[in-house]
Structures are given as C-alpha cells and as structure tokens.
Amino acid sequence: MKKILLIEDDPNVCSFIYKGLTENGFEVAVALNGESGLSMFEKSSFDLIVLDIMLPDVSGLDVCKKIRETDQLTPVLFLTALGSAENIVLGLNTGADDYLVKPFKFIELVARINTLLRRVDNYSQQPNIESNEEDVYRFADLELDNNLKAVKRNAQEVSLTSTEYRLLYTFIKAPKKVFSRTELLEEVWGINFDIGTNVVDVYINYLRKKLEKNNMPRLIQTMIGMGYSLRESDENTN
C-alpha cells in the first residue's frame, strides 16, 4: 500500500482528500500546517506528498524547498488556488513534480498521483538481470543505461534526480535534435502547452552543472531562438 503525506490546512478539503484517497487504497498521513508536515516527513517514509501552497505558517513553496534539500526523488504534487503561469512556475522551480489547481475533480487528483507513482517506480526499479545493451545510449563520453537508470560521463557515475534523468533521456534518445521548450515541457513534465515557464531553463542548468564537473565540455547546447540540443560544442552551436 502506497503511503501519502497530505499537507493541507483547510479541514474540509483535507477531509475530502483523505476520505477519497483511503477509499482508493492509499495510506494517508495528514498534517494541517507546514511545520507539522516537515516533522512528519523527517520521521517517516512516504511514497508521495500532496502539498497545499498556501499554508498558515510556512508556505508550501518553502516546505518543498526544505524537502528537496534531503530528498530528490519523492514526488511532490502541489495543490493551489493560484493558477497563473507565474505561480505554476514558482512551484515547479522549487522542485515540485506536478500541480493541480483548485477546485479540481477528485478523479484527476487520483490520476495525477498514480502517474507520479508509476514514474518513480519506473525510475527506481533495478532489474536483477544484466543490462540490455539495446537500452544503453551513448553520445560522446556520455552513457545512459535505461535498464539500470544509471548515467556516466567519462566513465564516472553522475547522480541525477528523476526529473534530470528524464530530461537527459529525452535528449540522448535523439542526439542532435533541437527540442523547443514546449516540446521538453510535454516530454518531461507532461505539460502540453506553453505556460511561459522558465522551468526548462532551470533544469537544463541543473543538468549542465552535473555533467560539466571538472571542466568537462558542454554537451547540452543552447540553440538561440529554437531551444536545446544534445551535441558537441563545435557543431555549429551557440
């Protein structure tokens, strides 16, 4: 049974979500404010966190930032009454994996939760068989083994979060292809429209920092006016 931490200060919303999730087979722990939520997170293990942005003490954004200091993999789903592009961007940039704007249909909440849980299961699964060479991707000195969910640069292991991994996987499956920001939003975040977000640029920067340690050459290039591409720096790039 998957265990969910629900951090929500509205008693009515909290009761509604708690009842629905338990009826759908989830174990649910409830915190009515940010501090309590962080305390419960530190003391126990959860498969997913449902987090309201507007909390009475610590904002949900700050709660998410604190969680991401020690845990990069547990999915965080934001609930927000603030559905503007700016607020969605803020949530994604703090490390959230998805968001749902209030009011919402409960069936959509369950669908989002199940999608995030499947994504993590697929990312963390380590097969007991040897890696299938057909699912190993190489470009220059970069290697991504999609069986083991492992990445190496110049034979050195690179530790990535699930979102960073999905972003790199998108690139390495189609080297030299130019991906627009809208395409990357859909491929990696499941957002099928341009919300004016800079979350793609933020995660490109995260990924570059990890892949370019020790002055390694840049492999994810900015194609001005078009997007990003996995290619070596001397291939007509900016």
Backbone as JSON, one array per atom type, in Angstrom:
{
  "sequence": "MKKILLIEDDPNVCSFIYKGLTENGFEVAVALNGESGLSMFEKSSFDLIVLDIMLPDVSGLDVCKKIRETDQLTPVLFLTALGSAENIVLGLNTGADDYLVKPFKFIELVARINTLLRRVDNYSQQPNIESNEEDVYRFADLELDNNLKAVKRNAQEVSLTSTEYRLLYTFIKAPKKVFSRTELLEEVWGINFDIGTNVVDVYINYLRKKLEKNNMPRLIQTMIGMGYSLRESDENTN",
  "N": [[0.84, -1.19, 0.0], [0.64, 2.15, -0.95], [2.02, 5.02, 0.61], [0.92, 8.19, 1.51], [1.7, 11.56, 2.19], [-0.25, 14.12, 3.26], [-0.42, 17.51, 3.21], [-2.24, 20.01, 4.22], [-4.18, 22.79, 5.06], [-6.88, 23.45, 5.16], [-9.65, 22.22, 6.7], [-11.97, 21.05, 5.55], [-11.27, 20.51, 2.86], [-9.13, 18.86, 3.38], [-10.35, 16.68, 4.71], [-11.98, 15.75, 2.65], [-10.07, 14.95, 0.69], [-8.57, 13.08, 2.15], [-10.5, 11.08, 2.76], [-11.23, 10.25, 0.16], [-8.77, 9.3, -0.89], [-8.07, 7.2, 0.86], [-10.19, 5.5, 0.33], [-9.46, 4.77, -2.18], [-7.41, 3.06, -1.77], [-5.02, 4.0, -0.66], [-2.64, 4.68, 1.95], [-2.87, 7.28, 4.21], [-1.31, 10.04, 5.7], [-1.85, 12.92, 7.67], [-1.12, 16.38, 7.79], [-1.69, 19.54, 9.18], [-0.39, 21.91, 8.85], [2.63, 23.57, 7.67], [4.98, 23.18, 9.28], [4.33, 20.93, 10.85], [4.02, 19.12, 8.79], [6.65, 18.96, 7.74], [7.95, 17.88, 9.97], [6.7, 15.36, 10.16], [7.51, 14.3, 7.72], [10.26, 14.08, 8.12], [10.38, 12.12, 10.03], [9.28, 9.83, 9.05], [8.67, 7.62, 6.23], [7.56, 8.29, 2.96], [5.64, 7.68, 0.0], [4.7, 9.6, -1.67], [3.96, 13.12, -1.74], [1.34, 15.28, -1.1], [0.78, 18.6, -1.36], [-0.34, 21.64, -0.16], [-0.04, 24.94, -1.4], [-0.6, 27.38, -0.1], [-0.2, 27.79, 3.06], [-0.72, 28.23, 6.64], [1.51, 28.81, 8.25], [4.33, 28.09, 7.38], [5.08, 28.56, 4.0], [3.9, 26.49, 1.3], [5.73, 26.4, -0.78], [8.19, 26.88, 0.49], [8.23, 24.66, 2.15], [8.48, 22.62, 0.26], [11.0, 23.26, -0.83], [12.6, 22.75, 1.41], [12.21, 20.0, 1.74], [13.39, 19.1, -0.62], [16.04, 19.51, -0.09], [17.05, 17.26, 1.11], [15.84, 15.12, -0.1], [15.42, 14.03, -3.25], [13.81, 12.48, -4.79], [11.19, 11.66, -3.92], [7.96, 12.14, -5.04], [6.35, 15.32, -5.35], [3.27, 16.81, -5.25], [1.69, 19.71, -5.95], [-1.06, 21.5, -4.59], [-3.06, 24.18, -5.51], [-4.7, 27.31, -5.32], [-3.97, 29.27, -6.88], [-3.71, 29.75, -10.04], [-2.16, 30.94, -12.01], [0.35, 31.37, -14.59], [2.76, 32.27, -13.5], [2.66, 31.43, -10.82], [2.52, 28.67, -11.13], [4.99, 28.21, -12.3], [6.69, 28.99, -10.17], [6.12, 26.94, -8.35], [7.0, 24.6, -9.73], [9.68, 25.24, -10.03], [10.64, 25.1, -7.43], [10.94, 22.47, -7.05], [8.77, 20.8, -7.23], [6.84, 18.12, -8.68], [4.46, 18.08, -10.02], [1.31, 19.82, -10.41], [-1.91, 20.9, -9.27], [-4.76, 22.7, -9.86], [-7.02, 24.29, -7.71], [-10.6, 24.72, -7.84], [-10.76, 21.12, -8.14], [-11.41, 18.03, -9.88], [-11.87, 15.02, -8.16], [-11.16, 12.62, -9.35], [-9.23, 13.4, -11.13], [-7.14, 14.15, -9.44], [-6.44, 11.64, -8.35], [-5.6, 10.37, -10.68], [-3.34, 11.93, -11.36], [-1.71, 11.4, -9.15], [-1.3, 8.61, -9.4], [0.08, 8.56, -11.81], [2.48, 9.9, -11.14], [3.48, 8.14, -9.2], [3.9, 5.81, -10.71], [5.88, 6.74, -12.38], [8.03, 7.13, -10.62], [8.37, 4.51, -9.72], [9.2, 3.29, -12.1], [11.56, 4.64, -12.47], [13.14, 3.97, -10.24], [13.33, 1.25, -10.26], [15.4, -1.53, -10.2], [16.64, -3.87, -12.24], [17.1, -7.45, -11.95], [18.56, -8.71, -13.78], [21.25, -8.74, -16.2], [22.26, -5.71, -17.79], [20.45, -4.72, -20.68], [21.83, -4.31, -23.73], [20.61, -2.99, -25.81], [19.15, -0.97, -24.7], [20.89, 0.9, -23.84], [22.33, 4.01, -24.08], [24.59, 6.05, -25.88], [26.6, 8.93, -26.2], [29.17, 10.86, -27.4], [31.31, 11.13, -24.65], [29.38, 10.35, -22.92], [27.13, 8.23, -21.21], [24.08, 6.52, -20.91], [22.28, 4.23, -19.18], [19.35, 2.79, -19.51], [18.15, 0.6, -18.4], [19.28, 0.21, -15.89], [18.93, 2.69, -14.93], [21.09, 4.47, -14.87], [23.74, 6.84, -15.16], [26.69, 7.88, -16.81], [29.58, 9.89, -17.14], [32.4, 10.24, -18.99], [33.16, 7.77, -17.97], [32.65, 8.07, -15.29], [30.35, 7.94, -12.62], [27.26, 9.7, -12.59], [25.09, 11.36, -10.54], [21.67, 11.79, -10.71], [18.54, 13.52, -10.31], [15.12, 12.33, -10.56], [13.71, 13.92, -12.39], [15.78, 15.28, -13.74], [16.99, 13.06, -14.88], [14.97, 12.15, -16.65], [14.93, 14.3, -18.39], [17.52, 14.24, -19.53], [17.37, 11.72, -20.71], [15.46, 12.17, -22.68], [16.92, 13.82, -24.41], [19.14, 12.18, -25.14], [18.05, 10.09, -26.49], [17.55, 11.15, -28.9], [19.91, 12.4, -30.26], [21.39, 15.46, -31.32], [19.01, 16.44, -32.25], [16.93, 19.3, -32.19], [15.21, 20.5, -29.5], [12.35, 22.26, -28.68], [11.35, 24.49, -26.0], [8.68, 24.07, -25.37], [8.25, 21.47, -26.34], [9.93, 20.04, -24.62], [8.71, 20.56, -22.16], [6.38, 19.07, -22.48], [7.36, 16.45, -22.92], [8.9, 15.88, -20.6], [7.66, 16.97, -18.31], [4.99, 16.6, -18.77], [3.33, 18.66, -19.48], [1.28, 20.03, -21.76], [1.22, 22.47, -23.06], [2.45, 25.8, -23.61], [3.31, 27.52, -20.83], [4.66, 29.78, -20.39], [6.8, 29.3, -18.77], [9.98, 29.16, -17.03], [11.02, 26.83, -16.2], [12.16, 24.79, -17.69], [14.61, 25.91, -18.53], [15.79, 26.23, -16.03], [16.13, 23.55, -15.17], [17.75, 22.59, -17.22], [20.05, 23.99, -16.6], [20.63, 22.87, -14.06], [21.2, 20.24, -14.9], [23.36, 20.61, -16.65], [25.33, 21.54, -14.84], [25.88, 19.23, -13.39], [26.79, 17.5, -15.35], [29.01, 18.76, -16.3], [31.09, 18.85, -14.51], [34.41, 19.28, -13.25], [35.33, 20.73, -15.41], [34.4, 19.55, -17.78], [33.58, 19.26, -21.26], [30.81, 21.06, -22.67], [27.72, 19.48, -23.43], [24.98, 19.75, -23.75], [23.53, 21.94, -25.69], [22.65, 25.38, -26.2], [20.38, 26.45, -28.54], [19.97, 29.23, -30.06], [16.96, 30.99, -30.08], [15.57, 28.73, -30.74], [15.76, 26.43, -29.0], [17.01, 23.64, -27.26], [19.74, 21.29, -27.62], [21.34, 18.08, -27.8], [24.55, 17.88, -28.44], [27.95, 18.12, -29.62], [30.19, 20.82, -28.8], [31.41, 22.02, -30.99], [29.76, 21.83, -33.11], [28.45, 23.83, -34.79], [27.03, 25.55, -32.94], [25.66, 27.69, -30.31]],
  "CA": [[0.0, 0.0, 0.0], [1.41, 3.37, -1.05], [1.78, 5.94, 1.72], [0.91, 9.58, 1.06], [1.65, 12.63, 3.19], [-1.12, 15.22, 2.83], [-0.2, 18.74, 3.98], [-3.36, 20.87, 3.8], [-4.7, 23.45, 6.26], [-8.34, 23.57, 5.11], [-10.2, 20.96, 7.23], [-12.93, 20.45, 4.62], [-10.5, 19.96, 1.74], [-8.32, 17.78, 3.95], [-11.24, 15.54, 4.94], [-12.4, 15.27, 1.33], [-8.96, 14.24, 0.06], [-8.24, 11.92, 2.99], [-11.53, 10.05, 2.56], [-11.14, 9.73, -1.19], [-7.53, 8.54, -1.1], [-8.16, 5.94, 1.6], [-11.12, 4.65, -0.41], [-8.74, 4.3, -3.37], [-6.37, 2.12, -1.39], [-3.8, 4.62, -0.17], [-2.49, 5.03, 3.36], [-2.71, 8.74, 4.21], [-0.99, 10.76, 6.93], [-2.3, 14.29, 7.48], [-0.55, 17.49, 8.55], [-2.52, 20.72, 8.94], [0.46, 23.08, 8.58], [3.92, 23.23, 7.1], [5.92, 22.67, 10.28], [3.93, 19.55, 11.16], [4.32, 18.31, 7.62], [8.09, 18.72, 7.69], [8.27, 16.98, 11.07], [6.26, 14.02, 9.78], [8.36, 13.87, 6.62], [11.57, 13.73, 8.65], [10.29, 10.97, 10.93], [8.71, 8.67, 8.39], [8.93, 7.49, 4.79], [6.34, 8.42, 2.18], [5.78, 7.45, -1.43], [4.3, 10.81, -2.39], [3.5, 14.21, -0.88], [0.36, 16.22, -1.65], [1.15, 19.78, -0.59], [-1.01, 22.91, -0.48], [0.93, 26.03, -1.44], [-0.93, 28.45, 0.85], [-0.32, 27.26, 4.41], [-0.78, 29.34, 7.59], [2.78, 29.11, 8.91], [5.38, 28.04, 6.36], [4.44, 28.37, 2.7], [4.17, 25.21, 0.66], [6.95, 26.53, -1.57], [9.33, 26.7, 1.4], [8.2, 23.26, 2.58], [9.03, 21.83, -0.84], [12.44, 23.53, -0.88], [13.21, 22.05, 2.53], [12.17, 18.58, 1.41], [14.34, 18.82, -1.69], [17.42, 19.57, 0.43], [17.47, 15.92, 1.52], [15.12, 14.08, -0.85], [15.2, 14.48, -4.62], [13.03, 11.52, -5.55], [9.79, 11.53, -3.53], [7.17, 13.1, -5.82], [5.57, 16.35, -4.66], [2.17, 17.34, -6.05], [1.16, 20.93, -5.35], [-2.43, 21.96, -4.74], [-3.01, 25.63, -5.43], [-5.81, 28.12, -5.83], [-3.32, 30.29, -7.72], [-3.46, 29.02, -11.27], [-1.45, 31.72, -13.03], [1.61, 30.78, -15.05], [3.84, 32.64, -12.58], [2.6, 30.58, -9.64], [2.87, 27.31, -11.54], [6.45, 28.22, -12.47], [7.29, 29.0, -8.84], [6.0, 25.61, -7.78], [7.88, 23.67, -10.43], [11.07, 25.61, -9.78], [11.06, 24.7, -6.09], [11.19, 21.03, -7.04], [7.54, 20.01, -7.34], [6.75, 17.3, -9.88], [3.2, 18.35, -10.7], [0.46, 20.77, -9.7], [-3.33, 20.78, -9.56], [-5.4, 23.95, -9.48], [-8.33, 24.19, -7.06], [-11.16, 23.42, -7.47], [-10.41, 20.05, -9.06], [-12.18, 16.8, -9.78], [-11.06, 14.06, -7.41], [-10.64, 11.61, -10.27], [-8.0, 13.94, -11.71], [-6.11, 14.05, -8.41], [-6.0, 10.24, -8.29], [-4.85, 10.09, -11.91], [-2.03, 12.58, -11.25], [-0.95, 10.66, -8.14], [-0.9, 7.33, -9.96], [1.1, 8.82, -12.83], [3.74, 10.2, -10.45], [3.97, 6.93, -8.54], [4.42, 4.93, -11.76], [7.12, 7.33, -12.86], [9.07, 6.83, -9.63], [8.61, 3.06, -9.75], [9.98, 3.01, -13.29], [12.9, 5.21, -12.3], [13.91, 3.35, -9.17], [13.41, -0.2, -10.41], [16.7, -2.05, -10.59], [16.42, -5.25, -12.65], [18.01, -8.47, -11.43], [19.29, -9.29, -14.89], [22.26, -7.84, -16.71], [21.73, -4.63, -18.63], [20.19, -4.99, -22.08], [22.63, -3.34, -24.48], [19.75, -2.22, -26.7], [18.59, 0.16, -23.97], [22.0, 1.72, -23.38], [22.53, 5.09, -25.05], [25.89, 6.7, -25.75], [26.9, 10.09, -27.04], [30.5, 11.35, -26.98], [31.75, 10.35, -23.49], [28.21, 10.22, -22.06], [26.43, 6.95, -21.32], [22.86, 6.38, -20.12], [21.74, 2.87, -19.17], [17.96, 2.93, -19.09], [17.78, -0.56, -17.59], [19.75, 0.45, -14.52], [18.71, 4.11, -14.62], [22.42, 4.94, -14.48], [24.37, 7.77, -16.1], [28.12, 8.06, -16.62], [30.28, 10.84, -18.01], [33.82, 9.89, -18.97], [33.22, 6.56, -17.13], [32.37, 8.41, -13.9], [28.92, 7.97, -12.36], [26.63, 11.0, -12.38], [23.85, 11.2, -9.79], [20.63, 12.7, -11.18], [17.18, 13.37, -9.8], [14.26, 11.69, -11.56], [13.39, 14.89, -13.44], [17.0, 15.47, -14.52], [17.18, 11.85, -15.67], [14.01, 12.15, -17.76], [15.36, 15.33, -19.32], [18.67, 13.72, -20.27], [16.88, 10.59, -21.51], [14.81, 12.76, -23.85], [17.97, 14.3, -25.31], [20.07, 11.17, -25.64], [17.33, 9.24, -27.44], [17.53, 11.84, -30.2], [21.03, 13.34, -30.28], [21.45, 16.5, -32.35], [17.69, 17.02, -32.5], [16.67, 20.53, -31.44], [13.94, 20.45, -28.78], [11.85, 23.54, -28.17], [10.95, 24.43, -24.6], [7.34, 23.48, -25.31], [8.41, 20.02, -26.51], [10.52, 19.48, -23.4], [7.66, 20.61, -21.13], [5.46, 17.95, -22.69], [8.08, 15.18, -22.77], [9.46, 15.65, -19.26], [6.73, 17.37, -17.24], [3.62, 16.27, -19.13], [2.57, 19.89, -19.69], [1.15, 20.06, -23.21], [1.05, 23.83, -23.57], [3.49, 26.7, -23.12], [2.78, 28.37, -19.77], [5.59, 30.87, -20.17], [7.64, 28.91, -17.65], [11.42, 29.0, -17.22], [11.43, 25.61, -15.5], [13.05, 24.05, -18.59], [15.94, 26.53, -18.43], [16.31, 25.94, -14.69], [16.6, 22.17, -15.11], [18.9, 22.48, -18.12], [21.18, 24.48, -15.82], [20.95, 21.82, -13.08], [21.8, 19.1, -15.6], [24.68, 21.02, -17.12], [26.27, 21.6, -13.72], [26.27, 17.87, -13.01], [27.51, 16.86, -16.46], [30.2, 19.54, -16.67], [32.05, 18.92, -13.41], [35.82, 19.16, -13.63], [35.53, 21.41, -16.7], [34.06, 18.71, -18.92], [32.96, 20.05, -22.33], [29.34, 21.12, -22.68], [27.05, 18.62, -24.4], [23.63, 20.26, -23.99], [23.78, 23.25, -26.27], [21.54, 26.32, -26.43], [20.18, 26.83, -29.94], [19.3, 30.52, -29.85], [15.7, 31.17, -30.79], [14.95, 27.45, -31.08], [15.65, 25.53, -27.86], [18.23, 22.97, -26.78], [20.11, 20.1, -28.37], [22.5, 17.32, -27.34], [25.56, 17.83, -29.5], [29.23, 18.64, -29.16], [30.2, 22.28, -28.88], [31.95, 22.53, -32.26], [28.82, 21.5, -34.18], [27.61, 24.95, -35.2], [26.11, 25.91, -31.86], [25.93, 28.94, -29.59]],
  "C": [[0.88, 1.25, 0.0], [1.0, 4.35, 0.05], [1.95, 7.38, 1.26], [0.87, 10.52, 2.26], [0.84, 13.78, 2.6], [-0.9, 16.41, 3.76], [-1.19, 19.78, 3.46], [-4.01, 21.47, 5.04], [-6.22, 23.59, 6.29], [-8.96, 22.25, 5.56], [-11.16, 20.28, 6.26], [-12.23, 19.8, 3.43], [-9.71, 18.75, 2.2], [-9.17, 16.52, 4.13], [-11.67, 14.91, 3.63], [-11.31, 14.44, 0.67], [-8.62, 12.97, 0.83], [-9.22, 10.78, 2.73], [-11.4, 9.41, 1.18], [-9.91, 8.88, -1.43], [-7.56, 7.21, -0.36], [-9.11, 4.98, 0.89], [-10.49, 4.1, -1.69], [-7.52, 3.46, -3.02], [-5.06, 2.7, -0.93], [-3.82, 4.74, 1.35], [-2.15, 6.52, 3.41], [-2.39, 9.25, 5.6], [-1.27, 12.23, 6.68], [-1.54, 15.26, 8.38], [-1.32, 18.75, 8.17], [-1.72, 22.01, 8.76], [1.83, 22.61, 8.12], [4.9, 22.63, 8.08], [5.6, 21.22, 10.64], [4.25, 18.62, 10.0], [5.79, 17.97, 7.51], [8.52, 17.74, 8.78], [7.88, 15.55, 10.73], [7.11, 13.45, 8.66], [9.71, 13.38, 7.13], [11.54, 12.44, 9.47], [9.79, 9.7, 10.25], [9.04, 8.68, 6.91], [7.61, 7.52, 4.04], [6.64, 8.18, 0.7], [5.46, 8.68, -2.25], [3.8, 11.85, -1.39], [2.53, 15.09, -1.66], [0.44, 17.47, -0.77], [0.41, 21.02, -1.07], [0.03, 24.03, -0.45], [0.67, 27.05, -0.34], [-1.23, 27.85, 2.22], [-0.21, 28.41, 5.42], [0.56, 29.72, 8.22], [3.92, 29.21, 7.9], [4.71, 27.81, 5.01], [4.8, 27.0, 2.12], [5.42, 25.24, -0.19], [8.18, 26.29, -0.71], [9.39, 25.27, 1.93], [8.84, 22.38, 1.51], [10.54, 22.02, -0.96], [13.17, 22.76, 0.21], [13.27, 20.55, 2.27], [13.25, 18.24, 0.39], [15.8, 18.94, -1.24], [17.94, 18.18, 0.76], [16.86, 14.81, 0.68], [14.79, 14.63, -2.23], [14.19, 13.63, -5.37], [11.55, 11.45, -5.19], [8.96, 12.57, -4.28], [6.4, 14.07, -4.92], [4.53, 16.89, -5.64], [1.59, 18.54, -5.33], [-0.33, 21.07, -5.62], [-2.41, 23.47, -4.59], [-4.29, 26.25, -5.96], [-5.29, 29.18, -6.78], [-2.89, 29.63, -9.02], [-2.74, 29.79, -12.35], [-0.15, 31.03, -13.41], [2.74, 31.05, -14.07], [3.85, 31.72, -11.36], [2.92, 29.12, -9.95], [4.38, 27.19, -11.69], [7.15, 28.18, -11.12], [7.26, 27.61, -8.23], [6.94, 24.61, -8.41], [9.34, 23.97, -10.13], [11.55, 25.26, -8.38], [11.29, 23.2, -5.99], [9.94, 20.18, -7.09], [7.52, 19.26, -8.67], [5.48, 17.57, -10.68], [2.39, 19.32, -9.85], [-0.99, 20.52, -10.12], [-4.01, 22.03, -9.01], [-6.77, 23.67, -8.87], [-9.32, 25.12, -7.76], [-10.82, 22.37, -8.53], [-11.35, 18.87, -8.87], [-11.3, 15.75, -9.12], [-10.44, 13.01, -8.32], [-9.34, 12.08, -10.92], [-6.86, 13.89, -10.71], [-5.56, 12.63, -8.34], [-5.18, 9.89, -9.52], [-3.46, 10.7, -11.85], [-1.14, 11.81, -10.27], [-0.44, 9.35, -8.72], [0.18, 7.5, -11.02], [2.46, 9.09, -12.18], [4.32, 8.97, -9.8], [4.54, 5.95, -9.56], [5.77, 5.44, -12.25], [8.27, 7.01, -11.91], [9.4, 5.35, -9.63], [9.47, 2.69, -10.94], [11.41, 3.5, -13.15], [13.76, 4.41, -11.34], [14.09, 1.85, -9.34], [14.79, -0.61, -10.9], [16.54, -3.52, -10.97], [17.47, -6.18, -12.1], [18.8, -9.14, -12.54], [20.32, -8.27, -15.37], [21.62, -6.83, -17.66], [21.57, -5.08, -20.07], [20.88, -3.9, -22.91], [21.77, -2.47, -25.39], [19.16, -1.0, -26.02], [19.69, 0.98, -23.29], [22.31, 2.75, -24.47], [23.87, 5.76, -24.79], [25.98, 7.87, -26.7], [28.17, 10.72, -26.51], [30.97, 10.49, -25.8], [30.62, 10.16, -22.47], [27.53, 8.88, -22.3], [25.22, 6.95, -20.4], [22.34, 4.96, -20.29], [20.32, 2.93, -18.63], [17.44, 1.71, -18.35], [18.09, -0.31, -16.12], [19.48, 1.86, -14.05], [20.01, 4.74, -14.12], [23.01, 5.81, -15.57], [25.85, 7.88, -15.76], [28.63, 9.11, -17.6], [31.76, 10.56, -17.88], [34.08, 8.75, -17.98], [32.98, 6.84, -15.65], [30.86, 8.54, -13.7], [28.44, 9.39, -12.08], [25.28, 10.76, -11.71], [22.83, 12.25, -10.23], [19.33, 12.48, -10.43], [16.33, 12.75, -10.91], [13.93, 12.64, -12.7], [14.6, 15.14, -14.33], [17.25, 14.26, -15.41], [16.24, 11.83, -16.88], [14.4, 13.17, -18.82], [16.53, 14.83, -20.17], [18.26, 12.57, -21.19], [16.22, 11.1, -22.79], [15.85, 13.2, -24.87], [18.74, 13.15, -25.95], [19.38, 10.17, -26.56], [17.33, 9.85, -28.84], [18.65, 12.86, -30.26], [20.99, 14.23, -31.52], [20.09, 17.07, -32.72], [17.54, 18.27, -31.64], [15.27, 20.42, -30.83], [13.55, 21.86, -28.35], [11.5, 23.38, -26.7], [9.58, 23.79, -24.44], [7.41, 21.96, -25.44], [8.96, 19.38, -25.24], [9.52, 19.51, -22.25], [6.73, 19.41, -21.26], [6.14, 16.62, -22.42], [8.43, 14.88, -21.32], [8.45, 15.91, -18.15], [5.27, 17.03, -17.55], [2.73, 17.49, -19.28], [2.48, 20.13, -21.19], [0.8, 21.43, -23.76], [2.13, 24.7, -22.94], [2.89, 27.65, -22.09], [3.72, 29.54, -19.47], [6.57, 30.58, -19.04], [9.13, 28.91, -18.01], [11.93, 27.73, -16.56], [12.36, 24.77, -16.38], [14.47, 24.59, -18.47], [16.59, 26.23, -17.09], [16.88, 24.53, -14.65], [17.72, 21.88, -16.1], [20.16, 22.92, -17.37], [21.61, 23.46, -14.77], [21.72, 20.68, -13.75], [23.2, 19.43, -16.1], [25.7, 21.02, -15.99], [26.76, 20.21, -13.35], [27.09, 17.18, -14.1], [28.83, 17.55, -16.78], [31.19, 19.71, -15.52], [33.46, 18.69, -13.93], [36.08, 19.68, -15.04], [35.31, 20.51, -17.91], [33.36, 19.56, -19.98], [31.43, 19.98, -22.28], [28.77, 20.22, -23.78], [25.61, 19.07, -24.68], [23.76, 21.72, -24.42], [22.5, 24.07, -26.38], [21.51, 26.68, -27.91], [19.32, 28.09, -29.92], [18.06, 30.65, -30.74], [14.97, 29.89, -31.1], [14.75, 26.54, -29.87], [16.98, 24.96, -27.45], [18.47, 21.7, -27.59], [21.31, 19.42, -27.73], [23.45, 17.18, -28.51], [26.86, 18.42, -28.95], [29.37, 20.1, -29.55], [30.71, 22.82, -30.2], [30.99, 22.29, -33.43], [27.89, 22.67, -34.47], [26.6, 25.4, -34.16], [26.5, 27.24, -31.27], [26.19, 28.63, -28.14]]
}
